[in-house]
Coordinates of C-alpha atoms and ligand atoms in Angstrom, one line a residue:
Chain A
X33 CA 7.8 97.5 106.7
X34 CA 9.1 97.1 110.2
X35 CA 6.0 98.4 111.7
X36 CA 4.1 95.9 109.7
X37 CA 6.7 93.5 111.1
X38 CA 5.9 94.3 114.9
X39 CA 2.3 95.2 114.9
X40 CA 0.4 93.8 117.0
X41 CA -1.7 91.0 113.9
X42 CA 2.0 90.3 112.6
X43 CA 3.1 88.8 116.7
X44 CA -0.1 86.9 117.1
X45 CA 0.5 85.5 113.4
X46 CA 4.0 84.1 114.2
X47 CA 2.7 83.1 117.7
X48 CA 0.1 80.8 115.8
X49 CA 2.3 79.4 113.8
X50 CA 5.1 78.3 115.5
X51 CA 1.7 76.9 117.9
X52 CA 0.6 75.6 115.2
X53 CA 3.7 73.5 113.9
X54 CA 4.1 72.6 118.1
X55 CA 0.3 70.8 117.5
X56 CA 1.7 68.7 114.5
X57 CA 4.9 67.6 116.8
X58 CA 2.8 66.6 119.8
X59 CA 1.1 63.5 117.9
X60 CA 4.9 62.4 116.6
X61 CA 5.6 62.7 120.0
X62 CA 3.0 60.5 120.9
X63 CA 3.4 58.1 118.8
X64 CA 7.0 57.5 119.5
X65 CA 6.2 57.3 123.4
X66 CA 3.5 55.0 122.6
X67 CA 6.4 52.1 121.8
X68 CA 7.6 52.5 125.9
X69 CA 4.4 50.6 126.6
X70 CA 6.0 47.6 124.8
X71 CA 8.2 45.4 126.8
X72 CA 10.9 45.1 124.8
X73 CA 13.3 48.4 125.0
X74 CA 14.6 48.0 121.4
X75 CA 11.9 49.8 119.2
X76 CA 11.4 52.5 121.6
X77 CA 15.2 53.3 122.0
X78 CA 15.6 52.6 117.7
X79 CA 12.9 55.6 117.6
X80 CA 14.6 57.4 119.8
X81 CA 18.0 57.2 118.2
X82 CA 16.5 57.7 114.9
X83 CA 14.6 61.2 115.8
X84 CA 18.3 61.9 117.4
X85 CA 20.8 61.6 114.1
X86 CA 18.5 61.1 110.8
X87 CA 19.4 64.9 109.0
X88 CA 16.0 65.7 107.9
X89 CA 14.8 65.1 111.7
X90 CA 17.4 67.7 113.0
X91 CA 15.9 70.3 110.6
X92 CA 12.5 69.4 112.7
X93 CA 14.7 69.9 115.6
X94 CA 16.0 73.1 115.0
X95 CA 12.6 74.5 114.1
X96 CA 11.0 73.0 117.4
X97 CA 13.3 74.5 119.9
X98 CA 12.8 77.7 117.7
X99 CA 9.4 77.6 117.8
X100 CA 8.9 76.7 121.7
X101 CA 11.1 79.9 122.1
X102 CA 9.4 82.1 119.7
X103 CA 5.6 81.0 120.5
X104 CA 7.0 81.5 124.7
X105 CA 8.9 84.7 124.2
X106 CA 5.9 86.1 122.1
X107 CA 3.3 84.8 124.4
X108 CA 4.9 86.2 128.0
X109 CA 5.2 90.2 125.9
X110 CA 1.7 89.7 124.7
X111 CA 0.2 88.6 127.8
X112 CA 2.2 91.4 129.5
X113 CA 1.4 94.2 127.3
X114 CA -2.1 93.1 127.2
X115 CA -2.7 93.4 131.2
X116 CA -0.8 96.9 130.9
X117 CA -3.4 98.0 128.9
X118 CA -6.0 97.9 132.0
X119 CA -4.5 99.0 135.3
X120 CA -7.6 99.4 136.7
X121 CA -9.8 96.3 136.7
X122 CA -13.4 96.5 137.4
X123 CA -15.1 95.6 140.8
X124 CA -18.2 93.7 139.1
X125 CA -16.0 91.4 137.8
X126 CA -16.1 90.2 133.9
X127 CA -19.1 87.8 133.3
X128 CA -19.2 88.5 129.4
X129 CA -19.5 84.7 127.7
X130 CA -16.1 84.0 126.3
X131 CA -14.4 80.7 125.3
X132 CA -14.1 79.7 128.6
X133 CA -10.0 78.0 128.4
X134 CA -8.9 81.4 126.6
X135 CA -9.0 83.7 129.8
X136 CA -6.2 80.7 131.3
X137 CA -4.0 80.7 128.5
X138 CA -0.7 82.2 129.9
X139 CA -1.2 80.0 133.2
X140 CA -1.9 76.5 131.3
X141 CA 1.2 78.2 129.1
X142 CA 3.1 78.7 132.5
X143 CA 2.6 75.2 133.5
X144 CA 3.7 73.5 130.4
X145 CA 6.5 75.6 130.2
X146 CA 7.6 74.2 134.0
X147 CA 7.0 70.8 132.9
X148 CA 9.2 71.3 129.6
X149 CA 12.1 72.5 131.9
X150 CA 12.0 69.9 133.7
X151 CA 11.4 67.1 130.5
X152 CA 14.5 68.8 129.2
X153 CA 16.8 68.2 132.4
X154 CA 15.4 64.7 132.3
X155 CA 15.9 64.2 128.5
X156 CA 17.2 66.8 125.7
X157 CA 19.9 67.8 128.0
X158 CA 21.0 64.0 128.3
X159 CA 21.1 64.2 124.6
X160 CA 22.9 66.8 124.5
X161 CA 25.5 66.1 126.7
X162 CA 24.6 68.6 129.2
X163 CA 23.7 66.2 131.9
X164 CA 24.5 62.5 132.7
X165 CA 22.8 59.5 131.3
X166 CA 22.9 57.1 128.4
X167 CA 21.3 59.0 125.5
X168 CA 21.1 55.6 124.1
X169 CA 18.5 54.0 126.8
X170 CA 15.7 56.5 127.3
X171 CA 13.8 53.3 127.4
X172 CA 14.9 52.6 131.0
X173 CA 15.0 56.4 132.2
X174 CA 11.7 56.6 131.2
X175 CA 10.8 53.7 133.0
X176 CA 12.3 54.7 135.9
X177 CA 11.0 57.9 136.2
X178 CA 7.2 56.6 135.3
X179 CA 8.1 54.3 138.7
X180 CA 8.0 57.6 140.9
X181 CA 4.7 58.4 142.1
X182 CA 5.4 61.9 142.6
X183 CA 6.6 61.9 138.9
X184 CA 3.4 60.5 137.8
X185 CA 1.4 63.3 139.5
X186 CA 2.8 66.6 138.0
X187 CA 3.1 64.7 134.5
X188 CA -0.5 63.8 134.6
X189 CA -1.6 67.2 136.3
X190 CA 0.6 68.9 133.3
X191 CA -1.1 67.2 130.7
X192 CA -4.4 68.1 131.7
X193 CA -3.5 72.0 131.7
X194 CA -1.9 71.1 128.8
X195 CA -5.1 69.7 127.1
X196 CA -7.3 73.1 128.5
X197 CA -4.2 75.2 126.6
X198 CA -4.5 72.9 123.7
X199 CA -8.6 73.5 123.3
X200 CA -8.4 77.4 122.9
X201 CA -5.2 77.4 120.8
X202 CA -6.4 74.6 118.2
X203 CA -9.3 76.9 116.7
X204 CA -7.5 80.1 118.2
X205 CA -5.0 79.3 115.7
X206 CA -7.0 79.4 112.5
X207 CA -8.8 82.6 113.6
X208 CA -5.5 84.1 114.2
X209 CA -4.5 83.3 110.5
X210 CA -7.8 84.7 109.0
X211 CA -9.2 81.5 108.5
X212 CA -13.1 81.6 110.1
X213 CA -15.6 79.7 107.9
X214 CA -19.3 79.6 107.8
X215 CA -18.9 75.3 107.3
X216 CA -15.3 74.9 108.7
X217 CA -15.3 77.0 111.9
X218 CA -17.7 74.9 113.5
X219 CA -15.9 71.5 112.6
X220 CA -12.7 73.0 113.3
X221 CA -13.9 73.7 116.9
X222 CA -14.9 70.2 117.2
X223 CA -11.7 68.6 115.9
X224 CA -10.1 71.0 118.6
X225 CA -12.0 69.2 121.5
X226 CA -11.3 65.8 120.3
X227 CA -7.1 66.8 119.7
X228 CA -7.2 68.4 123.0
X229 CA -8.7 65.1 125.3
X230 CA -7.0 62.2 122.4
X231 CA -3.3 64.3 123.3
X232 CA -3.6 64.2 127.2
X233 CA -5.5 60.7 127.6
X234 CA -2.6 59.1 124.7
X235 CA 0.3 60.5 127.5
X236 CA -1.9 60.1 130.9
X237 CA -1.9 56.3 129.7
X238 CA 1.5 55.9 129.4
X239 CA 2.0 57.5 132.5
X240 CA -1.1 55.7 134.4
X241 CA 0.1 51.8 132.7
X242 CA 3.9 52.0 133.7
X243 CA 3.7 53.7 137.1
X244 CA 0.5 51.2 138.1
X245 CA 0.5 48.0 136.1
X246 CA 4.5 47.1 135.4
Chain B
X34 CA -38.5 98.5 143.6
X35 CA -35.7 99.4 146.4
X36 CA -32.3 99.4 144.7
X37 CA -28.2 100.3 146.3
X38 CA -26.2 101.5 143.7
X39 CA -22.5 102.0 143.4
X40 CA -21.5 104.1 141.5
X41 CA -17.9 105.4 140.1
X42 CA -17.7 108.8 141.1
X43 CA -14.3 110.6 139.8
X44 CA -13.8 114.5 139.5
X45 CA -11.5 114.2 136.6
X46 CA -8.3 112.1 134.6
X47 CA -5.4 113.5 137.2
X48 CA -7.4 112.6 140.4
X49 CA -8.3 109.0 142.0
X50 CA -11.9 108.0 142.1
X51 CA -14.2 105.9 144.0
X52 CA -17.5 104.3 144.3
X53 CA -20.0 106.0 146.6
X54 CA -23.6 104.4 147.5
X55 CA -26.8 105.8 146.8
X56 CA -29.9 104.3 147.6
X57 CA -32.8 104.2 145.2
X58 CA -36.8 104.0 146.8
X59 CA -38.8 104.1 144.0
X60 CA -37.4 102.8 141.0
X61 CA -40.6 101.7 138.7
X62 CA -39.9 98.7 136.4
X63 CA -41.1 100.6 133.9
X64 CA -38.2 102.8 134.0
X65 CA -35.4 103.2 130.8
X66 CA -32.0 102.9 133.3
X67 CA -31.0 106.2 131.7
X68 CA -34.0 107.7 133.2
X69 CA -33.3 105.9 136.4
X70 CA -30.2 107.9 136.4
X71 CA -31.6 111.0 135.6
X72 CA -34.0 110.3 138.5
X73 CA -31.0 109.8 140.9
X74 CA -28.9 113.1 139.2
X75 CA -32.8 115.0 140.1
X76 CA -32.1 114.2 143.6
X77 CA -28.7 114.8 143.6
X78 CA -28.7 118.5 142.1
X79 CA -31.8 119.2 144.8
X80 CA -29.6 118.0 147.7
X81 CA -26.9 120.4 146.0
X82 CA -24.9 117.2 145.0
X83 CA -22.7 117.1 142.1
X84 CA -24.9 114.8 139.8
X85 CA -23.1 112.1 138.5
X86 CA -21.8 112.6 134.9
X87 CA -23.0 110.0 132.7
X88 CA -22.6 109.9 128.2
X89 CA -25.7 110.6 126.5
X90 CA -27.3 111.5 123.2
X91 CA -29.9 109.6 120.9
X92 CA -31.2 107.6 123.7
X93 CA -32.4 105.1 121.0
X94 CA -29.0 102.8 120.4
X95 CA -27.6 104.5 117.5
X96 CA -25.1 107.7 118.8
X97 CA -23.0 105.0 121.0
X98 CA -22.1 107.4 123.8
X99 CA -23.8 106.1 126.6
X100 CA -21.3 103.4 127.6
X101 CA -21.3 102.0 131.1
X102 CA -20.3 98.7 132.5
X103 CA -22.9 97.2 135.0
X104 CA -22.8 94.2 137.3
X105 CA -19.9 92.7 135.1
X106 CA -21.2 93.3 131.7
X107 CA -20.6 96.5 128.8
X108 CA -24.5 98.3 128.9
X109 CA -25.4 95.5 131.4
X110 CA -26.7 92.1 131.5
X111 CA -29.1 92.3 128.7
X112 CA -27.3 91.2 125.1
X113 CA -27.2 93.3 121.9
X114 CA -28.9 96.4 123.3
X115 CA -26.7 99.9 124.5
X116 CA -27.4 101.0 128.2
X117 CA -30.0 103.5 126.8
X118 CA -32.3 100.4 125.4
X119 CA -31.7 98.6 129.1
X120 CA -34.9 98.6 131.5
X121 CA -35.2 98.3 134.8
X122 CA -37.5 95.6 134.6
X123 CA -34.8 93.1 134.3
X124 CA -33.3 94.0 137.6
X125 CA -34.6 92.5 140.7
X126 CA -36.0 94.7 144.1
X127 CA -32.9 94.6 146.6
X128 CA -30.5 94.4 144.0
X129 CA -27.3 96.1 144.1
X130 CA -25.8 97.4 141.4
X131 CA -22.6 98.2 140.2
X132 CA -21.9 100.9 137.7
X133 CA -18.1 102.0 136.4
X134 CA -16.4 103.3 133.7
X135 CA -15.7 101.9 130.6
X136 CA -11.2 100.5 131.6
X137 CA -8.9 100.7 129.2
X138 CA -6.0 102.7 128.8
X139 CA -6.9 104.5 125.4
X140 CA -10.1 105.3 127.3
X141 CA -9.3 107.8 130.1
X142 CA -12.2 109.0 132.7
X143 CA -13.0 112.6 131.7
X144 CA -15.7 112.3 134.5
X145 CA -17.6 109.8 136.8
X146 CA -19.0 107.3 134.0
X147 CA -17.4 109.5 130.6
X148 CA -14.3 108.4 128.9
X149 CA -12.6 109.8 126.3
X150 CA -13.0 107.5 123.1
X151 CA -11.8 109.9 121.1
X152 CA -8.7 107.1 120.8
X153 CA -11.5 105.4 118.0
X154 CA -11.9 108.6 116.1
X155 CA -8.0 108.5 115.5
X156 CA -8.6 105.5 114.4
X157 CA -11.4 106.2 112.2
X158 CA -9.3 109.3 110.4
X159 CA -6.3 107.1 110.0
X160 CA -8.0 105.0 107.2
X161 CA -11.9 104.7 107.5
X162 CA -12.9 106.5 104.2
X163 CA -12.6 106.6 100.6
X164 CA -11.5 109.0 98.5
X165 CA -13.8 110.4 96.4
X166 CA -14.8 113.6 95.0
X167 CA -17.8 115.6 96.4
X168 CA -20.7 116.4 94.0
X169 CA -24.2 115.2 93.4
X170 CA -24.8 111.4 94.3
X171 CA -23.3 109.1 91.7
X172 CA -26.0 106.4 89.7
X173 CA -26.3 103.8 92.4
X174 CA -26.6 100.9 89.9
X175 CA -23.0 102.0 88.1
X176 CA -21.2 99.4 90.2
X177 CA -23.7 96.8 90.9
X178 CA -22.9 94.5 94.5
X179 CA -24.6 91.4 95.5
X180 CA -27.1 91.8 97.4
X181 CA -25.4 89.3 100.1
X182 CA -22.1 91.1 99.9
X183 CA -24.1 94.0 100.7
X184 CA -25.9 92.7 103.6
X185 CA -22.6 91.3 104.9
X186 CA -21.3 94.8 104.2
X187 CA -23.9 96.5 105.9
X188 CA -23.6 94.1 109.2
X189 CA -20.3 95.6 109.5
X190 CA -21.1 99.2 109.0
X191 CA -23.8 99.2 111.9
X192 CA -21.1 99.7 114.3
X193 CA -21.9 102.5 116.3
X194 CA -18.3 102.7 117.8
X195 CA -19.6 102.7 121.7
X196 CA -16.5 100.6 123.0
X197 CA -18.0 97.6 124.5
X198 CA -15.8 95.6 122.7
X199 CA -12.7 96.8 124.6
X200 CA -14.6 97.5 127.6
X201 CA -15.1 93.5 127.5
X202 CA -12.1 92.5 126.1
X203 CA -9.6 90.9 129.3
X204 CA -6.9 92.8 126.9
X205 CA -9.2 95.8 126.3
X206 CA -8.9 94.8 122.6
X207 CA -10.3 97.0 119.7
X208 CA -10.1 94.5 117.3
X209 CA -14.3 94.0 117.1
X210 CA -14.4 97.7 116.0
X211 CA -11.6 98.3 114.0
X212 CA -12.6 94.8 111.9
X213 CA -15.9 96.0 111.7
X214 CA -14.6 99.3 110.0
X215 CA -12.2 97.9 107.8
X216 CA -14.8 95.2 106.6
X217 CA -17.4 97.9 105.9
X218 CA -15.2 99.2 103.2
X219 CA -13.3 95.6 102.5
X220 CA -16.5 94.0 101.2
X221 CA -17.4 96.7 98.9
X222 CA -16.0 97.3 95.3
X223 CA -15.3 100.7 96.3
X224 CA -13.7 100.2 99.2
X225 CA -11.2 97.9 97.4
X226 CA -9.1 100.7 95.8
X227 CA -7.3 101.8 99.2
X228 CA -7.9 99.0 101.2
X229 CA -4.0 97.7 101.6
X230 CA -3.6 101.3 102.5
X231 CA -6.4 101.3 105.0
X232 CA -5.6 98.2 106.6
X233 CA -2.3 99.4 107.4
X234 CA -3.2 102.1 108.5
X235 CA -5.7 101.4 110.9
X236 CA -3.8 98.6 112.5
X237 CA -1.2 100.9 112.9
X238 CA -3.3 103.3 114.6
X239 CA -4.4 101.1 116.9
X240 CA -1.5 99.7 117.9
X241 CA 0.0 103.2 118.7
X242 CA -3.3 104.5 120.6
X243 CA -2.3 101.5 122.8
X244 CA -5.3 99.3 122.5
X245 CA -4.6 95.4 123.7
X246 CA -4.1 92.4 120.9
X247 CA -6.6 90.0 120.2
X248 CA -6.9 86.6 122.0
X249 CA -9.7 85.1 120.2
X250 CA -11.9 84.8 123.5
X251 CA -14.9 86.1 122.2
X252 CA -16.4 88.5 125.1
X253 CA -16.5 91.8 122.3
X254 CA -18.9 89.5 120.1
X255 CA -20.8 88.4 123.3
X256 CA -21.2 92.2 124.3
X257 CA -21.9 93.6 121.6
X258 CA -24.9 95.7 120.6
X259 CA -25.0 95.6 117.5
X260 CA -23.9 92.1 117.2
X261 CA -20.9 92.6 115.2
X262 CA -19.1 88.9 114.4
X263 CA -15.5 87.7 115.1
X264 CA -15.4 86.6 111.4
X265 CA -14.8 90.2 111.1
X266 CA -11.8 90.2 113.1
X267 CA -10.6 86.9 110.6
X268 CA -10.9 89.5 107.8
X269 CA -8.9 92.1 108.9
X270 CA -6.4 89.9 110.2
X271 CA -6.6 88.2 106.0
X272 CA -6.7 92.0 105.0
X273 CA -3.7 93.0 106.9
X274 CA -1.6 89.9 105.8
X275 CA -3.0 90.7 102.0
X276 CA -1.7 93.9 102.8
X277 CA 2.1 93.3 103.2
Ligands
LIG599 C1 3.2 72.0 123.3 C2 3.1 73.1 123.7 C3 2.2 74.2 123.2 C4 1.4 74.2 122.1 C5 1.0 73.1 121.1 C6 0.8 75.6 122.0 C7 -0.1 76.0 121.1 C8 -0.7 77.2 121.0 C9 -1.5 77.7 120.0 C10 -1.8 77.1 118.7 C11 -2.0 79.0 120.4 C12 -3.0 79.8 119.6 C13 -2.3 81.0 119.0 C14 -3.3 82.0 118.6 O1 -4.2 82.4 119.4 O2 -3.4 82.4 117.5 C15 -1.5 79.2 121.7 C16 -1.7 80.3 122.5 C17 -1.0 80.7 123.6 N1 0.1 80.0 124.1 FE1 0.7 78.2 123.6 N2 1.3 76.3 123.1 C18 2.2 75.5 123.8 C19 2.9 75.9 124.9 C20 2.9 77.2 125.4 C21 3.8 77.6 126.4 C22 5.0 76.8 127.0 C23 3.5 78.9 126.8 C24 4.2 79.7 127.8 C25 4.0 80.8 128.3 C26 2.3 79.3 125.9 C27 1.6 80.4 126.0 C28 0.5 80.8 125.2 C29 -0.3 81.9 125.4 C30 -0.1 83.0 126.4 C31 -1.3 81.9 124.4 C32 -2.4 82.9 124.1 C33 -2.0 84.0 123.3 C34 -3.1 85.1 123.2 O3 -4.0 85.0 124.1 O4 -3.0 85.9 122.4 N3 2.0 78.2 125.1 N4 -0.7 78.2 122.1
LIG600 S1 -18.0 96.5 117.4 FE1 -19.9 96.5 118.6 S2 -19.2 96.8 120.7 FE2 -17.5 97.5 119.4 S3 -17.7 99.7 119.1 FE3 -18.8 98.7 117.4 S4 -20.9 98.5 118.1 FE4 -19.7 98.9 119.9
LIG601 S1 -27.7 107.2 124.0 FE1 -27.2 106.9 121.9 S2 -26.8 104.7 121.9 FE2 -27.5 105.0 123.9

């Protein structure tokens, strides 16, 4: 049983899903950012509060800090292991046709893992307690922070490695769980690209309107 | 046509290899690249050279021994054929080429261009049979299979287990091949009656062999001569959870 447990299938299956339950919390992240575009701080900061205390939603919680440090740990061995397995690289290069954002995964991993650091210090950690600020206005922190320019930059730049990390895991996903379809891999693939620019261009705008138009 | 190869030249597994450059004259386009080896190896044994040790047998893409990776691609630019199909007409005069090893851990240089895949026979024994007894051939049409399940079946079995697929692979992956096996038997009625066993087992030979994990880029599929499918690789990985 346990080496069915660690084999190699079983880490890439638990890596896909707890990528796969990340996907669904992106667009409820979304969503809820979406409200800091209004001008009035009270439905954004009502959201914010709500996702903080309601029960159910610290279930959710529990299971996305799990699964940010499951799909990371799991995704850092992998990628390890897997370059261990060639210690000698070959001269003419690899110019096999591959799905292109898959050879990057680990960096455009690397990078949303800086920026998640750093969302945390600026955010969860307030939450927490762990570091000052009102948990209660995130409306005005966010604001504030959207009025740097350098803040602007590395979120924007983030979220467009993020959407290149977001192609390749989308219908990586599915394959990973034995689901490839005749009919469905195809429109799967499609629904990938479309999840993968809708996620990035929904955040880039938030970013773009409060740093350059309030 | 006047061609520079580089070749990887490497005396055996314990010591370090490198390329050496050998200039070709006369290299007709006409020319199977096998025999534009050989042509090279002629020269070579004449000049009281060691001849550079290359993987051989059928010469007609079915044995799956004559693995080497050229100018960036497993058996070379051309897709779904083995090195032994490639000619030299698709090279152009003045080119360079650059011949090496298949690289992969499982896959140690024996010598030059040979490894030792004998890391896909283990995985072969572990699981890739049924269990039947020996005797005259049973009635074919006992157990009757659709004819597409067959075909699929068949698709699968053409592996010729060369090692492209982990010569491509960025985590010099076996998945292609070991899906392909496992699928062979998966599809088919008689292949049914061990296949949680098999799947296990096979999975778990791999793993221990030391081959890399499966990242769903897709370079095995694009290298392969026999144009075995990633869909194979989604059912192994439905096997192996069917399995537990
Ligand atoms: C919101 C953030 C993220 C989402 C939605 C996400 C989603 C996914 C999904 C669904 C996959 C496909 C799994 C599969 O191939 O079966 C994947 C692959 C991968 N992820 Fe993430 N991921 C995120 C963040 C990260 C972070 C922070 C890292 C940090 C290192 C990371 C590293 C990787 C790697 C290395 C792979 C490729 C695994 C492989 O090639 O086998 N990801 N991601
Ligand atoms: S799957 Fe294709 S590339 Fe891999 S060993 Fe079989 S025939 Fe060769
Ligand atoms: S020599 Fe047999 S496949 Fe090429």
């Amino acid at each position: 049983m346990s080496k069915v447990l660690f084999a190699s299938i079983s880490k890439k299956f638990v890596m896909a899903l707890a990528g796969l339950f990340l996907l669904t919390f992106l667009p409820v992240h979304l969503i809820i950012n979406l409200m800091l575009l209004k001008s009035d701080p009270a439905s954004f900061n009502e959201a914010a509060h709500f996702m903080a205390t309601f029960p159910p939603v610290k279930i959710f919680e529990v299971v996305l800090i799990a699964s940010i440090l499951i799909h990371v740990t799991y995704g850092i061995y992998l990628q390890i292991s897997n370059w261990l397995v060639r210690p000698v690289g070959y001269v003419s290069g690899n110019k096999s046709e591959t799905s292109f954002f898959s050879r990057f995964m680990i960096w455009t991993g690397a990078t949303v893992l800086t920026f998640l650091v750093l969302h945390f210090f600026n955010f969860y950690f307030v939450k927490l307690g762990l570091v000052d600020g009102d948990p209660e206005d995130f409306y005005s922190m966010a604001h504030n922070l959207f009025k740097i320019p350098a803040y602007n930059y590395i979120y924007l730049s983030c979220f467009i490695l993020l959407g290149f990390h977001l192609f390749h895991a989308f219908s990586s996903a599915f394959q990973t769980l034995g689901l490839n379809h005749r009919i469905w891999t195809p429109v799967v693939k499609k629904v990938a690209l479309f999840y993968a620019i809708l996620i990035p261009a929904g955040f880039g705008l938030i970013s773009v309107t409060l740093w350059l138009f309030r | 046509m006047k061609l520079t190869l580089k070749i990887w030249r490497q005396k055996n597994a314990q010591v370090k290899g490198n390329f050496e450059t050998y200039r070709m004259d006369n290299v007709s386009p006409e020319m199977a690249f096998l025999e534009m080896l050989d042509s090279l190896n002629k020269r070579l044994v004449e000049e009281d050279k060691d001849p550079v040790a290359f993987d051989h047998d059928c010469r007609e893409g079915i044995c799956g021994s004559c693995g080497m990776y050229i100018n960036g691609h497993p058996h070379g630019p051309v897709p779904a054929i083995t090195t032994c199909h490639l000619s030299m007409r698709f090279f152009k005069d003045g080119e360079t080429v650059w011949i090496e090893p298949w690289r992969a851990k499982p896959f140690p240089v024996i010598k030059d261009l040979i490894v030792d895949r004998s890391a896909f026979d283990k995985i072969q024994i572990a699981g890739g049979y049924i269990s039947v007894n020996t005797g005259s051939a049973p009635e074919a049409n006992n157990i009757l299979v659709p004819k597409n399940v067959s075909d699929e079946a068949f698709n699968s079995a053409i592996c010729i287990g060369c090692g492209a697929c982990v010569a491509a692979c960025k985590n010099a992956s076996a998945m292609l091949f070991v899906s392909a096996r496992i699928s062979q038997f998966a599809l088919l009625p008689q292949g049914r009656i061990e296949a949680k066993a098999r799947v296990r087992a096979m999975v778990d030979k791999m793993d221990e062999v030391g081959f890399g994990s499966c990242s769903n880029t897709g370079a095995c599929e694009a290298e392969c001569p026999k144009q075995i499918k990633l869909t194979n690789i989604a059912r192994m990985n439905r096997e192996f959870y069917k399995a537990f």
